[in-house]
Amino acid sequence: RQRRFERVWFWGCIQGLRGAYYIAEGLGPNRAAPRSRLYSLNCLDWSLLTPATKEMLALAEQLKGRFQGDPSFEYNLAEINAEVAARLIEGGKEPVIKEEARLIATIEQIDRAVGIVPRGAFVKTPLGSVHENRHFEGLSLLEAKKLSSYFHFTEPVNLKNKTLLEKADLDPSTDFLDSLEHDIPRGSWSIQLEKGGTVVVLRSLLWLGLTFYHVPMTKQFGYIYFGTGEKNLDLPFML
């Protein structure tokens, strides 16, 4: 109510060595607008996270290993990458990154890479805003088993590279996002049917801990992340 959100989603939890971060996302009328994110260490007191910047994402890429579970913990970049630390010192900045900044960058990375929705769940208006599709009644069981029926809920990359011939069969109001079928590396998603084929579950092998579910022929879908916040960089060797 204070932040005037239309809806709040529980995003998931990132496990640290000394504590866990519980994350929620607040949504406004335009679902494609940058989301407000909040985190809590006890699920009672929630703090608003600042939006992720390019610099934050680049610095977080340098960090490896587990989260500590303390937002004020500082990583010394001089010990991790001397070149990056030297550039920061030249720019008049301290060569440190707080865990809170790493948390912001990691959530953004996960949302961009594996935050997904079923095809048709959202529509794009001629003015460019994105809203929930009131006519969406769920995917059929046949469609729900295909990777091409799920889209990344972020700014499209592959769509811009498609030829006019490839775009001819697409509906601009629903096919305005990138589908999962061309994800790299191939095989980074696992699709399973559970509860006797009544629930479709997708799990990401790139960000272990991300689980998406959809109940075919209903409006029920969503994803949640429960993991350590570490990308599975060994995946190409495992496939």
Short mmCIF file of N, CA, C and O in Angstrom, two decimals, residues 78-191:
data_model
loop_
_atom_site.label_atom_id
_atom_site.label_comp_id
_atom_site.label_asym_id
_atom_site.label_seq_id
_atom_site.Cartn_x
_atom_site.Cartn_y
_atom_site.Cartn_z
N ALA A 78 40.51 -5.71 -5.14
CA ALA A 78 41.97 -5.77 -5.36
C ALA A 78 42.46 -7.21 -5.20
O ALA A 78 43.42 -7.63 -5.86
N GLU A 79 41.78 -8.00 -4.36
CA GLU A 79 42.18 -9.40 -4.15
C GLU A 79 41.62 -10.31 -5.24
O GLU A 79 42.11 -11.41 -5.45
N ILE A 80 40.57 -9.82 -5.95
CA ILE A 80 39.89 -10.67 -6.94
C ILE A 80 40.37 -10.37 -8.36
O ILE A 80 40.70 -11.28 -9.12
N ASN A 81 40.39 -9.08 -8.72
CA ASN A 81 40.82 -8.69 -10.07
C ASN A 81 41.52 -7.34 -9.98
O ASN A 81 40.88 -6.30 -9.87
N ALA A 82 42.86 -7.38 -10.02
CA ALA A 82 43.67 -6.16 -9.84
C ALA A 82 43.39 -5.13 -10.93
O ALA A 82 43.41 -3.92 -10.68
N GLU A 83 43.13 -5.62 -12.16
CA GLU A 83 42.89 -4.71 -13.29
C GLU A 83 41.62 -3.88 -13.08
O GLU A 83 41.61 -2.67 -13.27
N VAL A 84 40.54 -4.56 -12.67
CA VAL A 84 39.26 -3.88 -12.41
C VAL A 84 39.42 -2.91 -11.24
O VAL A 84 38.92 -1.78 -11.28
N ALA A 85 40.14 -3.35 -10.19
CA ALA A 85 40.37 -2.50 -9.02
C ALA A 85 41.14 -1.24 -9.40
O ALA A 85 40.81 -0.14 -8.95
N ALA A 86 42.15 -1.39 -10.27
CA ALA A 86 42.96 -0.24 -10.72
C ALA A 86 42.10 0.76 -11.48
O ALA A 86 42.26 1.98 -11.32
N ARG A 87 41.18 0.25 -12.32
CA ARG A 87 40.29 1.14 -13.08
C ARG A 87 39.39 1.94 -12.15
O ARG A 87 39.12 3.11 -12.37
N LEU A 88 38.89 1.29 -11.09
CA LEU A 88 38.02 1.97 -10.12
C LEU A 88 38.79 3.05 -9.37
O LEU A 88 38.28 4.15 -9.14
N ILE A 89 40.05 2.74 -8.98
CA ILE A 89 40.87 3.72 -8.25
C ILE A 89 41.15 4.93 -9.14
O ILE A 89 41.09 6.07 -8.70
N GLU A 90 41.41 4.65 -10.43
CA GLU A 90 41.65 5.75 -11.40
C GLU A 90 40.43 6.66 -11.49
O GLU A 90 40.54 7.87 -11.66
N GLY A 91 39.25 6.05 -11.42
CA GLY A 91 38.01 6.82 -11.51
C GLY A 91 37.61 7.46 -10.18
O GLY A 91 36.52 8.02 -10.06
N GLY A 92 38.49 7.35 -9.18
CA GLY A 92 38.22 7.97 -7.88
C GLY A 92 37.27 7.19 -7.01
O GLY A 92 36.67 7.73 -6.08
N LYS A 93 37.11 5.88 -7.30
CA LYS A 93 36.20 5.05 -6.49
C LYS A 93 36.99 4.01 -5.71
O LYS A 93 38.07 3.59 -6.13
N GLU A 94 36.42 3.58 -4.61
CA GLU A 94 37.07 2.54 -3.80
C GLU A 94 36.92 1.19 -4.48
O GLU A 94 35.85 0.89 -5.03
N PRO A 95 37.97 0.34 -4.45
CA PRO A 95 37.88 -0.97 -5.13
C PRO A 95 37.14 -2.01 -4.29
O PRO A 95 37.64 -3.10 -4.03
N VAL A 96 35.95 -1.64 -3.81
CA VAL A 96 35.15 -2.59 -3.02
C VAL A 96 33.73 -2.63 -3.57
O VAL A 96 33.27 -1.69 -4.21
N ILE A 97 33.05 -3.75 -3.35
CA ILE A 97 31.64 -3.87 -3.73
C ILE A 97 30.89 -4.49 -2.55
O ILE A 97 31.35 -5.48 -1.97
N LYS A 98 29.80 -3.86 -2.16
CA LYS A 98 29.02 -4.37 -1.03
C LYS A 98 28.19 -5.57 -1.46
O LYS A 98 27.82 -5.68 -2.62
N GLU A 99 27.89 -6.42 -0.49
CA GLU A 99 27.09 -7.61 -0.82
C GLU A 99 25.69 -7.21 -1.30
O GLU A 99 25.11 -7.89 -2.13
N GLU A 100 25.18 -6.09 -0.81
CA GLU A 100 23.85 -5.63 -1.24
C GLU A 100 23.85 -5.36 -2.76
O GLU A 100 22.90 -5.71 -3.45
N ALA A 101 24.95 -4.77 -3.26
CA ALA A 101 25.06 -4.50 -4.71
C ALA A 101 25.16 -5.82 -5.48
O ALA A 101 24.59 -5.96 -6.57
N ARG A 102 25.88 -6.78 -4.91
CA ARG A 102 25.97 -8.10 -5.56
C ARG A 102 24.60 -8.77 -5.61
O ARG A 102 24.24 -9.41 -6.60
N LEU A 103 23.83 -8.61 -4.53
CA LEU A 103 22.48 -9.18 -4.45
C LEU A 103 21.59 -8.58 -5.55
O LEU A 103 20.89 -9.31 -6.27
N ILE A 104 21.62 -7.24 -5.69
CA ILE A 104 20.83 -6.55 -6.71
C ILE A 104 21.18 -7.07 -8.10
O ILE A 104 20.30 -7.39 -8.91
N ALA A 105 22.50 -7.17 -8.38
CA ALA A 105 22.97 -7.62 -9.69
C ALA A 105 22.59 -9.07 -9.96
O ALA A 105 22.18 -9.42 -11.08
N THR A 106 22.68 -9.92 -8.95
CA THR A 106 22.37 -11.35 -9.13
C THR A 106 20.88 -11.55 -9.43
O THR A 106 20.52 -12.34 -10.32
N ILE A 107 20.01 -10.84 -8.70
CA ILE A 107 18.56 -10.96 -8.95
C ILE A 107 18.26 -10.52 -10.38
O ILE A 107 17.49 -11.17 -11.10
N GLU A 108 18.89 -9.41 -10.80
CA GLU A 108 18.68 -8.90 -12.17
C GLU A 108 19.16 -9.91 -13.20
O GLU A 108 18.48 -10.18 -14.19
N GLN A 109 20.32 -10.51 -12.96
CA GLN A 109 20.87 -11.52 -13.88
C GLN A 109 19.93 -12.72 -14.01
O GLN A 109 19.68 -13.21 -15.11
N ILE A 110 19.43 -13.19 -12.88
CA ILE A 110 18.54 -14.36 -12.88
C ILE A 110 17.25 -14.04 -13.61
O ILE A 110 16.78 -14.81 -14.45
N ASP A 111 16.66 -12.86 -13.32
CA ASP A 111 15.42 -12.46 -13.99
C ASP A 111 15.61 -12.36 -15.50
O ASP A 111 14.76 -12.77 -16.28
N ARG A 112 16.74 -11.78 -15.91
CA ARG A 112 17.00 -11.62 -17.36
C ARG A 112 17.24 -12.95 -18.04
O ARG A 112 16.79 -13.18 -19.15
N ALA A 113 17.97 -13.83 -17.36
CA ALA A 113 18.35 -15.10 -18.00
C ALA A 113 17.27 -16.16 -17.94
O ALA A 113 17.07 -16.90 -18.90
N VAL A 114 16.56 -16.25 -16.82
CA VAL A 114 15.64 -17.38 -16.65
C VAL A 114 14.26 -17.01 -16.09
O VAL A 114 13.49 -17.89 -15.73
N GLY A 115 13.94 -15.72 -16.01
CA GLY A 115 12.59 -15.32 -15.60
C GLY A 115 11.65 -15.50 -16.78
O GLY A 115 11.79 -14.83 -17.80
N ILE A 116 10.71 -16.45 -16.70
CA ILE A 116 9.92 -16.80 -17.89
C ILE A 116 8.41 -16.77 -17.64
O ILE A 116 7.96 -16.83 -16.50
N VAL A 117 7.67 -16.66 -18.75
CA VAL A 117 6.19 -16.66 -18.71
C VAL A 117 5.68 -17.49 -19.89
O VAL A 117 6.37 -17.64 -20.90
N PRO A 118 4.45 -18.04 -19.80
CA PRO A 118 3.90 -18.79 -20.95
C PRO A 118 3.52 -17.83 -22.09
O PRO A 118 3.21 -16.66 -21.85
N ARG A 119 3.55 -18.34 -23.31
CA ARG A 119 3.17 -17.55 -24.48
C ARG A 119 1.70 -17.12 -24.37
O ARG A 119 0.84 -17.94 -24.09
N GLY A 120 1.44 -15.85 -24.56
CA GLY A 120 0.06 -15.36 -24.54
C GLY A 120 -0.40 -14.85 -23.20
O GLY A 120 -1.49 -14.29 -23.07
N ALA A 121 0.42 -15.03 -22.14
CA ALA A 121 0.00 -14.59 -20.80
C ALA A 121 -0.02 -13.07 -20.68
O ALA A 121 -0.75 -12.50 -19.87
N PHE A 122 0.81 -12.42 -21.52
CA PHE A 122 0.87 -10.96 -21.51
C PHE A 122 0.69 -10.42 -22.92
O PHE A 122 1.08 -11.07 -23.90
N VAL A 123 0.10 -9.25 -23.03
CA VAL A 123 -0.08 -8.62 -24.35
C VAL A 123 0.58 -7.24 -24.35
O VAL A 123 0.63 -6.56 -23.32
N LYS A 124 1.08 -6.88 -25.53
CA LYS A 124 1.70 -5.57 -25.70
C LYS A 124 0.73 -4.66 -26.43
O LYS A 124 0.20 -5.02 -27.48
N THR A 125 0.47 -3.48 -25.87
CA THR A 125 -0.47 -2.55 -26.49
C THR A 125 0.26 -1.77 -27.59
O THR A 125 1.48 -1.72 -27.60
N PRO A 126 -0.48 -1.13 -28.52
CA PRO A 126 0.17 -0.33 -29.56
C PRO A 126 1.05 0.79 -28.99
O PRO A 126 1.98 1.25 -29.64
N LEU A 127 0.78 1.21 -27.75
CA LEU A 127 1.57 2.28 -27.13
C LEU A 127 2.85 1.75 -26.49
O LEU A 127 3.68 2.51 -26.00
N GLY A 128 3.00 0.41 -26.46
CA GLY A 128 4.25 -0.18 -25.96
C GLY A 128 4.20 -0.72 -24.55
O GLY A 128 5.12 -1.40 -24.11
N SER A 129 3.11 -0.44 -23.80
CA SER A 129 3.04 -0.98 -22.43
C SER A 129 2.57 -2.44 -22.48
O SER A 129 1.92 -2.86 -23.43
N VAL A 130 2.92 -3.20 -21.45
CA VAL A 130 2.61 -4.64 -21.40
C VAL A 130 1.65 -4.90 -20.24
O VAL A 130 1.88 -4.45 -19.11
N HIS A 131 0.57 -5.63 -20.52
CA HIS A 131 -0.43 -5.92 -19.49
C HIS A 131 -0.75 -7.41 -19.49
O HIS A 131 -0.51 -8.11 -20.46
N GLU A 132 -1.35 -7.87 -18.38
CA GLU A 132 -1.79 -9.26 -18.33
C GLU A 132 -2.91 -9.46 -19.34
O GLU A 132 -3.77 -8.61 -19.50
N ASN A 133 -2.87 -10.58 -20.04
CA ASN A 133 -3.87 -10.89 -21.06
C ASN A 133 -5.10 -11.52 -20.40
O ASN A 133 -5.04 -12.63 -19.90
N ARG A 134 -6.20 -10.78 -20.40
CA ARG A 134 -7.41 -11.29 -19.73
C ARG A 134 -8.02 -12.50 -20.45
O ARG A 134 -8.80 -13.23 -19.88
N HIS A 135 -7.65 -12.66 -21.72
CA HIS A 135 -8.21 -13.78 -22.50
C HIS A 135 -7.35 -15.03 -22.42
O HIS A 135 -7.66 -16.04 -23.03
N PHE A 136 -6.22 -14.94 -21.69
CA PHE A 136 -5.32 -16.10 -21.58
C PHE A 136 -5.96 -17.15 -20.67
O PHE A 136 -6.28 -16.87 -19.51
N GLU A 137 -6.16 -18.34 -21.21
CA GLU A 137 -6.78 -19.43 -20.44
C GLU A 137 -5.81 -20.59 -20.23
O GLU A 137 -6.21 -21.70 -19.94
N GLY A 138 -4.53 -20.32 -20.43
CA GLY A 138 -3.53 -21.38 -20.24
C GLY A 138 -3.15 -22.05 -21.54
O GLY A 138 -3.88 -21.97 -22.53
N LEU A 139 -2.01 -22.72 -21.54
CA LEU A 139 -1.55 -23.47 -22.72
C LEU A 139 -2.22 -24.84 -22.71
O LEU A 139 -2.57 -25.37 -21.66
N SER A 140 -2.39 -25.40 -23.92
CA SER A 140 -2.89 -26.78 -23.98
C SER A 140 -1.75 -27.69 -23.51
O SER A 140 -0.59 -27.29 -23.51
N LEU A 141 -2.06 -28.93 -23.16
CA LEU A 141 -1.03 -29.85 -22.66
C LEU A 141 0.05 -30.08 -23.73
O LEU A 141 1.23 -30.14 -23.43
N LEU A 142 -0.39 -30.16 -24.99
CA LEU A 142 0.56 -30.36 -26.10
C LEU A 142 1.52 -29.18 -26.21
O LEU A 142 2.73 -29.36 -26.34
N GLU A 143 0.97 -27.95 -26.16
CA GLU A 143 1.80 -26.74 -26.26
C GLU A 143 2.69 -26.59 -25.03
O GLU A 143 3.83 -26.12 -25.12
N ALA A 144 2.16 -26.97 -23.88
CA ALA A 144 2.89 -26.78 -22.61
C ALA A 144 4.17 -27.62 -22.53
O ALA A 144 5.05 -27.33 -21.73
N LYS A 145 4.26 -28.66 -23.39
CA LYS A 145 5.46 -29.52 -23.37
C LYS A 145 6.58 -28.95 -24.25
O LYS A 145 7.66 -29.50 -24.29
N LYS A 146 6.29 -27.88 -25.01
CA LYS A 146 7.29 -27.32 -25.94
C LYS A 146 8.00 -26.12 -25.33
O LYS A 146 7.37 -25.25 -24.74
N LEU A 147 9.32 -26.05 -25.54
CA LEU A 147 10.10 -24.91 -25.05
C LEU A 147 9.68 -23.62 -25.75
O LEU A 147 9.75 -22.54 -25.17
N SER A 148 9.23 -23.74 -27.02
CA SER A 148 8.85 -22.54 -27.80
C SER A 148 7.60 -21.86 -27.25
O SER A 148 7.26 -20.76 -27.64
N SER A 149 6.90 -22.53 -26.31
CA SER A 149 5.68 -21.95 -25.73
C SER A 149 5.97 -21.06 -24.52
O SER A 149 5.06 -20.55 -23.89
N TYR A 150 7.27 -20.90 -24.20
CA TYR A 150 7.63 -20.09 -23.04
C TYR A 150 8.58 -18.96 -23.47
O TYR A 150 9.45 -19.17 -24.31
N PHE A 151 8.38 -17.80 -22.90
CA PHE A 151 9.15 -16.61 -23.27
C PHE A 151 9.94 -16.06 -22.08
O PHE A 151 9.49 -16.15 -20.93
N HIS A 152 11.09 -15.45 -22.40
CA HIS A 152 11.85 -14.70 -21.39
C HIS A 152 11.11 -13.39 -21.15
O HIS A 152 10.84 -12.65 -22.10
N PHE A 153 10.81 -13.10 -19.90
CA PHE A 153 10.06 -11.87 -19.60
C PHE A 153 11.04 -10.72 -19.39
O PHE A 153 11.14 -10.14 -18.32
N THR A 154 11.77 -10.39 -20.46
CA THR A 154 12.74 -9.30 -20.43
C THR A 154 12.90 -8.76 -21.84
O THR A 154 12.33 -9.30 -22.78
N GLU A 155 13.68 -7.71 -21.98
CA GLU A 155 13.87 -7.07 -23.30
C GLU A 155 14.37 -8.11 -24.31
O GLU A 155 15.38 -8.78 -24.07
N PRO A 156 13.68 -8.29 -25.47
CA PRO A 156 14.12 -9.33 -26.42
C PRO A 156 15.45 -9.02 -27.09
O PRO A 156 15.76 -7.85 -27.33
N VAL A 157 16.21 -10.07 -27.37
CA VAL A 157 17.50 -9.93 -28.06
C VAL A 157 17.44 -10.63 -29.41
O VAL A 157 17.70 -10.04 -30.46
N ASN A 158 17.03 -11.93 -29.40
CA ASN A 158 16.99 -12.72 -30.64
C ASN A 158 15.92 -12.23 -31.60
O ASN A 158 16.07 -12.33 -32.82
N LEU A 159 14.83 -11.69 -31.05
CA LEU A 159 13.70 -11.25 -31.89
C LEU A 159 14.14 -10.18 -32.88
O LEU A 159 13.70 -10.15 -34.03
N LYS A 160 15.03 -9.30 -32.43
CA LYS A 160 15.50 -8.20 -33.29
C LYS A 160 16.33 -8.71 -34.46
O LYS A 160 16.45 -8.06 -35.49
N ASN A 161 16.94 -9.89 -34.30
CA ASN A 161 17.81 -10.45 -35.34
C ASN A 161 17.05 -11.30 -36.36
O ASN A 161 17.63 -11.79 -37.32
N LYS A 162 15.75 -11.51 -36.12
CA LYS A 162 14.97 -12.36 -37.03
C LYS A 162 14.69 -11.63 -38.34
O LYS A 162 14.52 -10.41 -38.36
N THR A 163 14.59 -12.41 -39.43
CA THR A 163 14.28 -11.81 -40.73
C THR A 163 12.78 -11.50 -40.82
O THR A 163 11.99 -12.01 -40.02
N LEU A 164 12.41 -10.70 -41.79
CA LEU A 164 10.99 -10.35 -41.98
C LEU A 164 10.16 -11.60 -42.25
O LEU A 164 9.01 -11.70 -41.84
N LEU A 165 10.77 -12.57 -42.96
CA LEU A 165 10.07 -13.82 -43.28
C LEU A 165 9.77 -14.61 -42.00
O LEU A 165 8.67 -15.16 -41.83
N GLU A 166 10.75 -14.63 -41.09
CA GLU A 166 10.55 -15.35 -39.81
C GLU A 166 9.52 -14.64 -38.94
O GLU A 166 8.79 -15.26 -38.18
N LYS A 167 9.47 -13.30 -39.05
CA LYS A 167 8.52 -12.52 -38.23
C LYS A 167 7.10 -12.55 -38.79
O LYS A 167 6.16 -12.16 -38.11
N ALA A 168 6.95 -13.01 -40.05
CA ALA A 168 5.64 -12.97 -40.72
C ALA A 168 4.56 -13.76 -39.98
O ALA A 168 3.40 -13.36 -39.95
N ASP A 169 4.95 -14.89 -39.36
CA ASP A 169 3.97 -15.73 -38.67
C ASP A 169 3.74 -15.32 -37.21
O ASP A 169 2.94 -15.92 -36.51
N LEU A 170 4.47 -14.29 -36.75
CA LEU A 170 4.36 -13.89 -35.36
C LEU A 170 3.26 -12.86 -35.15
O LEU A 170 3.03 -12.01 -36.01
N ASP A 171 2.60 -12.94 -34.01
CA ASP A 171 1.58 -11.96 -33.65
C ASP A 171 2.27 -10.89 -32.79
O ASP A 171 2.72 -11.19 -31.68
N PRO A 172 2.37 -9.64 -33.29
CA PRO A 172 3.13 -8.62 -32.55
C PRO A 172 2.60 -8.32 -31.15
O PRO A 172 3.32 -7.84 -30.29
N SER A 173 1.31 -8.64 -30.90
CA SER A 173 0.77 -8.33 -29.57
C SER A 173 1.16 -9.38 -28.53
O SER A 173 1.26 -9.09 -27.34
N THR A 174 1.41 -10.64 -28.97
CA THR A 174 1.80 -11.68 -28.00
C THR A 174 3.23 -12.19 -28.20
O THR A 174 3.88 -12.59 -27.24
N ASP A 175 3.73 -12.16 -29.45
CA ASP A 175 5.09 -12.68 -29.71
C ASP A 175 6.11 -11.54 -29.73
O ASP A 175 6.83 -11.36 -30.71
N PHE A 176 6.18 -10.79 -28.63
CA PHE A 176 7.10 -9.66 -28.57
C PHE A 176 8.31 -9.95 -27.68
O PHE A 176 9.09 -9.07 -27.36
N LEU A 177 8.44 -11.23 -27.27
CA LEU A 177 9.54 -11.64 -26.39
C LEU A 177 10.33 -12.78 -27.03
O LEU A 177 9.88 -13.38 -28.01
N ASP A 178 11.49 -13.08 -26.48
CA ASP A 178 12.32 -14.20 -26.98
C ASP A 178 11.83 -15.52 -26.38
O ASP A 178 11.60 -15.61 -25.18
N SER A 179 11.71 -16.55 -27.24
CA SER A 179 11.30 -17.86 -26.70
C SER A 179 12.53 -18.62 -26.19
O SER A 179 13.66 -18.28 -26.51
N LEU A 180 12.27 -19.69 -25.45
CA LEU A 180 13.37 -20.46 -24.82
C LEU A 180 14.06 -21.41 -25.79
O LEU A 180 15.12 -21.95 -25.48
N GLU A 181 13.44 -21.64 -26.97
CA GLU A 181 13.96 -22.71 -27.84
C GLU A 181 15.37 -22.43 -28.37
O GLU A 181 16.08 -23.34 -28.75
N HIS A 182 15.78 -21.14 -28.40
CA HIS A 182 17.12 -20.83 -28.92
C HIS A 182 18.11 -20.49 -27.81
O HIS A 182 19.16 -19.91 -28.08
N ASP A 183 17.76 -20.84 -26.57
CA ASP A 183 18.66 -20.52 -25.45
C ASP A 183 20.00 -21.23 -25.60
O ASP A 183 20.06 -22.37 -26.05
N ILE A 184 21.05 -20.52 -25.21
CA ILE A 184 22.40 -21.09 -25.25
C ILE A 184 22.88 -21.24 -23.82
O ILE A 184 22.75 -20.33 -23.02
N PRO A 185 23.49 -22.38 -23.41
CA PRO A 185 23.67 -23.58 -24.22
C PRO A 185 22.37 -24.36 -24.39
O PRO A 185 21.50 -24.29 -23.50
N ARG A 186 22.23 -25.07 -25.52
CA ARG A 186 21.04 -25.89 -25.74
C ARG A 186 21.00 -26.99 -24.69
O ARG A 186 22.02 -27.58 -24.37
N GLY A 187 19.82 -27.25 -24.18
CA GLY A 187 19.71 -28.26 -23.13
C GLY A 187 19.79 -27.67 -21.74
O GLY A 187 19.95 -28.40 -20.76
N SER A 188 19.70 -26.32 -21.64
CA SER A 188 19.82 -25.70 -20.32
C SER A 188 18.49 -25.67 -19.56
O SER A 188 18.41 -25.15 -18.47
N TRP A 189 17.44 -26.25 -20.18
CA TRP A 189 16.13 -26.35 -19.50
C TRP A 189 15.70 -27.80 -19.40
O TRP A 189 15.92 -28.58 -20.33
N SER A 190 15.07 -28.13 -18.30
CA SER A 190 14.51 -29.48 -18.13
C SER A 190 13.00 -29.32 -17.98
O SER A 190 12.53 -28.56 -17.14
N ILE A 191 12.23 -30.01 -18.86
CA ILE A 191 10.76 -29.96 -18.78
C ILE A 191 10.25 -31.28 -18.21
O ILE A 191 10.63 -32.34 -18.70
#
